[in-house]
Coordinates of C-alpha atoms in Angstrom, one line a residue:
X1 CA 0.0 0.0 0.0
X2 CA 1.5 3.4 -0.5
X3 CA 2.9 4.6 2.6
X4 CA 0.8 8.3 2.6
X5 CA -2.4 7.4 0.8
X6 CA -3.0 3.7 1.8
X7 CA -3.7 2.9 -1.7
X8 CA -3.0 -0.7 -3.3
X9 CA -0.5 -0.6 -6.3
X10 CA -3.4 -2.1 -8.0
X11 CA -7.0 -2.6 -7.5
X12 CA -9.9 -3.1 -9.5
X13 CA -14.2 -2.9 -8.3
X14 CA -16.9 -4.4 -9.9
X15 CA -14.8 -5.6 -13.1
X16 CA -16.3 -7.1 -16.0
X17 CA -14.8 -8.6 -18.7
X18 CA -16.3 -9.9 -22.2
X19 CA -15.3 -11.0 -25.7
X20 CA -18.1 -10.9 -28.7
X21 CA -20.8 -13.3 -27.4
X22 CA -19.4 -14.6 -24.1
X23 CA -18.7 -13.3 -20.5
X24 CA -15.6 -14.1 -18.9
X25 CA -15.6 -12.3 -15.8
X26 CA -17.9 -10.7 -12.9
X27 CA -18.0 -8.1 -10.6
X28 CA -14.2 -8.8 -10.0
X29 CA -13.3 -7.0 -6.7
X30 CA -9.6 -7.1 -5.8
X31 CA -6.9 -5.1 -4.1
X32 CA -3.6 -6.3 -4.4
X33 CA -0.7 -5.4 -2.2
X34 CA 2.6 -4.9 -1.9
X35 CA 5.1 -7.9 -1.4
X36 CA 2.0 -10.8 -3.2
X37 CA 2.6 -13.0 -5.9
X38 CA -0.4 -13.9 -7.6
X39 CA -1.2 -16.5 -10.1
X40 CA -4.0 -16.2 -12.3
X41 CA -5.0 -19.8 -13.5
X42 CA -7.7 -21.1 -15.6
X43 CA -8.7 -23.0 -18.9
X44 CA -7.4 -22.0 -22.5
X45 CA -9.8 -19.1 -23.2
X46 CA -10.8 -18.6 -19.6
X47 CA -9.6 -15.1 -19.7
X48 CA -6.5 -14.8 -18.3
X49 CA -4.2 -12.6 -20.8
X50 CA -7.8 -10.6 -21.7
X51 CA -7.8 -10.0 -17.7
X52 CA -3.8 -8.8 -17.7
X53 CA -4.7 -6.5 -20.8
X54 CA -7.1 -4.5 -19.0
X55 CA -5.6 -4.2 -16.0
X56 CA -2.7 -3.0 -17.6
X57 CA -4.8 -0.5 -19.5
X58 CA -4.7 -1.7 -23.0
X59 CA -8.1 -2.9 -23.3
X60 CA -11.7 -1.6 -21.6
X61 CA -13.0 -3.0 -19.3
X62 CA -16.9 -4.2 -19.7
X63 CA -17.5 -2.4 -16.3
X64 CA -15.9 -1.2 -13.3
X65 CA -12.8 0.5 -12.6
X66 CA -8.8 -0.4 -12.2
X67 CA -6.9 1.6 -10.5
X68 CA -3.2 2.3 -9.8
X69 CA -1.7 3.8 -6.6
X70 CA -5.4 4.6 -6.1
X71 CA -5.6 6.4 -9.3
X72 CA -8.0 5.6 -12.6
X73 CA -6.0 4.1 -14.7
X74 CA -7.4 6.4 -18.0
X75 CA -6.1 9.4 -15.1
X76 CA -2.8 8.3 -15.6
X77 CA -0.5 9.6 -18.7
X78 CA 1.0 6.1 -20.6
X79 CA 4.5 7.2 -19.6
X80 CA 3.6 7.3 -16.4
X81 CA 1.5 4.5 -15.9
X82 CA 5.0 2.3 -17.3
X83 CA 6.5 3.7 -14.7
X84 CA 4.0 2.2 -12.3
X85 CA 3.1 -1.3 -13.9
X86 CA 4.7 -3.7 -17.1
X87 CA 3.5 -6.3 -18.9
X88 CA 4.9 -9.4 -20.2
X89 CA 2.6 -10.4 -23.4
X90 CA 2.0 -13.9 -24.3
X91 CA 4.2 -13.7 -27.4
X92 CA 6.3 -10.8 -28.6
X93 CA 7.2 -9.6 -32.0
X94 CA 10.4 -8.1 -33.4
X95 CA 9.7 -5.8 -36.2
X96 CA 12.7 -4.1 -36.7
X97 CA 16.3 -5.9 -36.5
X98 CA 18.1 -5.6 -33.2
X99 CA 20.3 -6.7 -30.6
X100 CA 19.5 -8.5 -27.7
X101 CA 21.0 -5.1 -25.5
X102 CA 18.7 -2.8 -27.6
X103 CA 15.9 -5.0 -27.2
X104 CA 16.4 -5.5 -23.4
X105 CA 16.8 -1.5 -23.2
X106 CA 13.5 -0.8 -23.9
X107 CA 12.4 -1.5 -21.1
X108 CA 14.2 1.7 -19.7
X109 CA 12.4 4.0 -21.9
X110 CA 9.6 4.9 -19.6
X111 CA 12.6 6.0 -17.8
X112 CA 14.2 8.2 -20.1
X113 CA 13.5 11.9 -20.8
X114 CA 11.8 12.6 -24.3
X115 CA 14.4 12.8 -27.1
X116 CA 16.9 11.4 -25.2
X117 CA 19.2 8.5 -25.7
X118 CA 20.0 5.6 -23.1
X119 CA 23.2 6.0 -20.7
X120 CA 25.6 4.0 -19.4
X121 CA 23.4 3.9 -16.2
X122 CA 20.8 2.2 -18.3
X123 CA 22.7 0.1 -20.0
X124 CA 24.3 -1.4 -17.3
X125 CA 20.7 -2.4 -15.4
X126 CA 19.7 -4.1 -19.1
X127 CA 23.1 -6.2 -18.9
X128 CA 22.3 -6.7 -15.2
X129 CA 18.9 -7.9 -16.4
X130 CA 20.3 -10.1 -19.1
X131 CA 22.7 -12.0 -16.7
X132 CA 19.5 -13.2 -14.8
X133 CA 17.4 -14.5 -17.0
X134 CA 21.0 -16.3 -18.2
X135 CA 21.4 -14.1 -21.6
X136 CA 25.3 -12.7 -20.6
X137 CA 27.5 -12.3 -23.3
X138 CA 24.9 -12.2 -25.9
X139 CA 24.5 -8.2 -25.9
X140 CA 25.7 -8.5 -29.5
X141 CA 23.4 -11.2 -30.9
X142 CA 20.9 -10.5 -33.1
X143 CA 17.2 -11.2 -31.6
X144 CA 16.4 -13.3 -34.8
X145 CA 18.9 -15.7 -34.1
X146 CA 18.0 -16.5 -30.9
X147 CA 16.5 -19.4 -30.0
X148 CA 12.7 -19.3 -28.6
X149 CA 13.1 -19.8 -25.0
X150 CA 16.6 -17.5 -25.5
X151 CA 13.7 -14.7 -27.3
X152 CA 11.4 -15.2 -24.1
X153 CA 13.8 -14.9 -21.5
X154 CA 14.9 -11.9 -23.6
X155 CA 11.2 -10.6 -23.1
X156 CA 11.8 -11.2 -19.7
X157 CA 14.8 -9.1 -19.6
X158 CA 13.2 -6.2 -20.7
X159 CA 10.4 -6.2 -18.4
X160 CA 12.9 -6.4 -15.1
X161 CA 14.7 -3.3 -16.9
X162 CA 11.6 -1.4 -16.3
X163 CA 11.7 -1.8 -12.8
X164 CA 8.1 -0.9 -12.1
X165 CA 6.5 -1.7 -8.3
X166 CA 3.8 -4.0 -10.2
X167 CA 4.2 -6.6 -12.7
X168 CA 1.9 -8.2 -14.7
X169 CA 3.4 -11.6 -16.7
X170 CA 1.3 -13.6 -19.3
X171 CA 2.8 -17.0 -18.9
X172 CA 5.9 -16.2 -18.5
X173 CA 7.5 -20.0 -18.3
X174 CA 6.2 -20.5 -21.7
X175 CA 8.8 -21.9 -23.5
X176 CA 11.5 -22.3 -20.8
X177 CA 13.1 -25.8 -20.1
X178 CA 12.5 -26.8 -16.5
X179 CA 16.2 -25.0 -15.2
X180 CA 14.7 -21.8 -16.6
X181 CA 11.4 -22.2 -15.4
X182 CA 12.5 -22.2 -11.7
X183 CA 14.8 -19.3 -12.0
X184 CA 12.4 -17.0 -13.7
X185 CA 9.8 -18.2 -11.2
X186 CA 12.8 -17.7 -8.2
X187 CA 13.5 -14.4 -9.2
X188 CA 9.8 -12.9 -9.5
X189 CA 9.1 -14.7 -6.2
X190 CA 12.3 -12.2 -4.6
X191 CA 10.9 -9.3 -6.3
X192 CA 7.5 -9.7 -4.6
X193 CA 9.6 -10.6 -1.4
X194 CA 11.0 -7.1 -1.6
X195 CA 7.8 -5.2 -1.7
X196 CA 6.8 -5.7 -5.5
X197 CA 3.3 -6.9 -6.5
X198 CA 3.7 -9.8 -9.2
X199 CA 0.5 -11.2 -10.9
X200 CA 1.7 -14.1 -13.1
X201 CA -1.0 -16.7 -14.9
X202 CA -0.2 -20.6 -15.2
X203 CA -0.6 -23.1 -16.1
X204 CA 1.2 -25.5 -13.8
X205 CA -1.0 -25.3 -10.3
X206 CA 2.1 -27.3 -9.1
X207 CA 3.8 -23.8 -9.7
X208 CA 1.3 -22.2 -8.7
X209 CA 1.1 -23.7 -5.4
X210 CA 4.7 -23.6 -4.7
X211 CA 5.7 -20.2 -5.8
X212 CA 2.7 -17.8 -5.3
X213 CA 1.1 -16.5 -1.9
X214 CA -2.3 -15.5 -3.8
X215 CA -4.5 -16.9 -6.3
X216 CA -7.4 -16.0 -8.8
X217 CA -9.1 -18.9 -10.6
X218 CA -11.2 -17.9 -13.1
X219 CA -14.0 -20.3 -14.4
X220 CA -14.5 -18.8 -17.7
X221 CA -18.1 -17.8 -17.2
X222 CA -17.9 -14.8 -15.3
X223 CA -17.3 -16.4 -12.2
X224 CA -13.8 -16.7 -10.1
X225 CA -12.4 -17.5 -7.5
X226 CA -9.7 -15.9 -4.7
X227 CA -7.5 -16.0 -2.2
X228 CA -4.7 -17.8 -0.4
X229 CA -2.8 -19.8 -2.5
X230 CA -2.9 -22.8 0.4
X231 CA -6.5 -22.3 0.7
X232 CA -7.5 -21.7 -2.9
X233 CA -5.4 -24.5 -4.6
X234 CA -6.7 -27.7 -3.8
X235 CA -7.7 -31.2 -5.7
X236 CA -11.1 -30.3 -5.6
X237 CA -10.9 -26.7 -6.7
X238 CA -8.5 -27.6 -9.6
X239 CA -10.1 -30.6 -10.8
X240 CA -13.5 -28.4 -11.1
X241 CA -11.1 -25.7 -13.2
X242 CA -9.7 -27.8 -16.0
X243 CA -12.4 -30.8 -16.0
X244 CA -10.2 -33.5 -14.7
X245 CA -9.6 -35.4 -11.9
X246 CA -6.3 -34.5 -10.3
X247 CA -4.1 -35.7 -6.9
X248 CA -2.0 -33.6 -5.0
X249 CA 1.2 -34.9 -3.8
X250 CA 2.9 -33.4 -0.7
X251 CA 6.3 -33.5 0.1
X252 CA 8.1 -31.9 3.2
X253 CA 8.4 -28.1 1.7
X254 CA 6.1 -28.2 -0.9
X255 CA 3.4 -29.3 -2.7
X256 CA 2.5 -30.2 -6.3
X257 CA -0.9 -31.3 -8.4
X258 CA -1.0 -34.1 -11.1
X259 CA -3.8 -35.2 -13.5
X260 CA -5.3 -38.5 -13.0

């Protein structure tokens, strides 16, 4: 919550969300704060990157109202509001020919004043940023030659370079071998640990379970679900979300869900 206004870094009342001919979500009420990992699970089509794009602004809502730092979000200037929230899309496209450090600096533009270039200040957080999500010593690459889980981690990259208190990731293990998974998955997980709000949707509720303090289910009708992960996540509530029977298995630090 902001220290002088008590305001959540991201809140949303009464949300609805539709696509031509079908509801997917329902008086939504949420108030996220500081230090949470959420993940956002549900079906394909459920809702879950239509959800991320209007909270991040980039797509009206049905009804209701998002809001940033307590703020509207149409209240608050795009270069701002980048400042204040990023998101990872499901896929990402590369236009124009580039290297993997100009591709990873864009995430610093937000940052920048208008009509100026990036300094050495910002290139050394994108390097920074490349060396955790394993991309060091590929500055000079082109992005065409990478690989796809090399491109996504490279998407990755960018988002940590803009450094914003709340992040919002459309799967963002997509694509990632196992090793990478749980490093990506590690280092939001610290983020959120040091006071940043991290929304993430999945579809592992294995992951889920193991990685995230907060959950939002979301049925696909309109209706959902949330709360604690340890509360939300269970065989029941996971085999009524994907429409098959699943076991949890327990271990002594963790937990994990398997189909049947």
């Amino acid at each position: 919550m902001d220290p002088v206004t008590g305001a959540a870094p991201l809140a949303c009342r009464g949300l609805a969300v539709r696509v031509p001919g079908r509801e997917l979500l329902r008086g939504l009420d949420l108030a996220l704060a500081p230090g949470r990992l959420v993940a956002l699970l549900g079906r394909n089509g459920a809702g879950k990157s239509t959800l991320l794009h209007v909270l991040a602004g980039l797509r009206p809502a049905e009804a209701g109202e998002v809001t940033v730092q307590g703020r509207p979000l149409a209240a608050w200037p795009r270069r701002d509001l980048a400042r204040q929230l990023a998101l990872l899309p499901q896929s990402t496209d590369d236009p124009f020919p580039g290297t993997v450090l100009d591709t990873a600096l864009v995430g610093r533009h937000p940052h920048l004043p208008f009509w100026q270039w990036e300094g050495e200040r910002d290139r050394a957080i994108a390097r920074g940023c490349l060396a955790e999500v394993d991309l060091a010593g590929l500055e000079s690459r082109d992005v065409t030659t990478l690989s796809g889980g090399e491109r996504r981690r490279l998407a990755v990259a960018a988002v940590l370079a803009q450094d914003p208190p709340v992040y919002l990731l459309d799967e963002p293990v997509q694509q990632l071998d196992p090793r990478h998974q749980l490093d990506l998955l590690r280092r939001f997980r610290s983020l959120a640990d040091a006071g940043r709000t991290v929304v993430m949707s999945l579809h592992d509720a294995g992951l889920a379970a193991r990685y995230a303090d907060d959950a939002l289910l979301l049925a696909g009708d309109g209706g959902w679900s949330f709360g604690p992960a340890s509360e939300v996540l269970d065989e029941a509530s996971i085999g009524r979300l994907y429409g098959i029977p699943v076991r949890e298995l327990r271990w002594v630090d963790g937990r994990t869900f398997v189909p049947m």
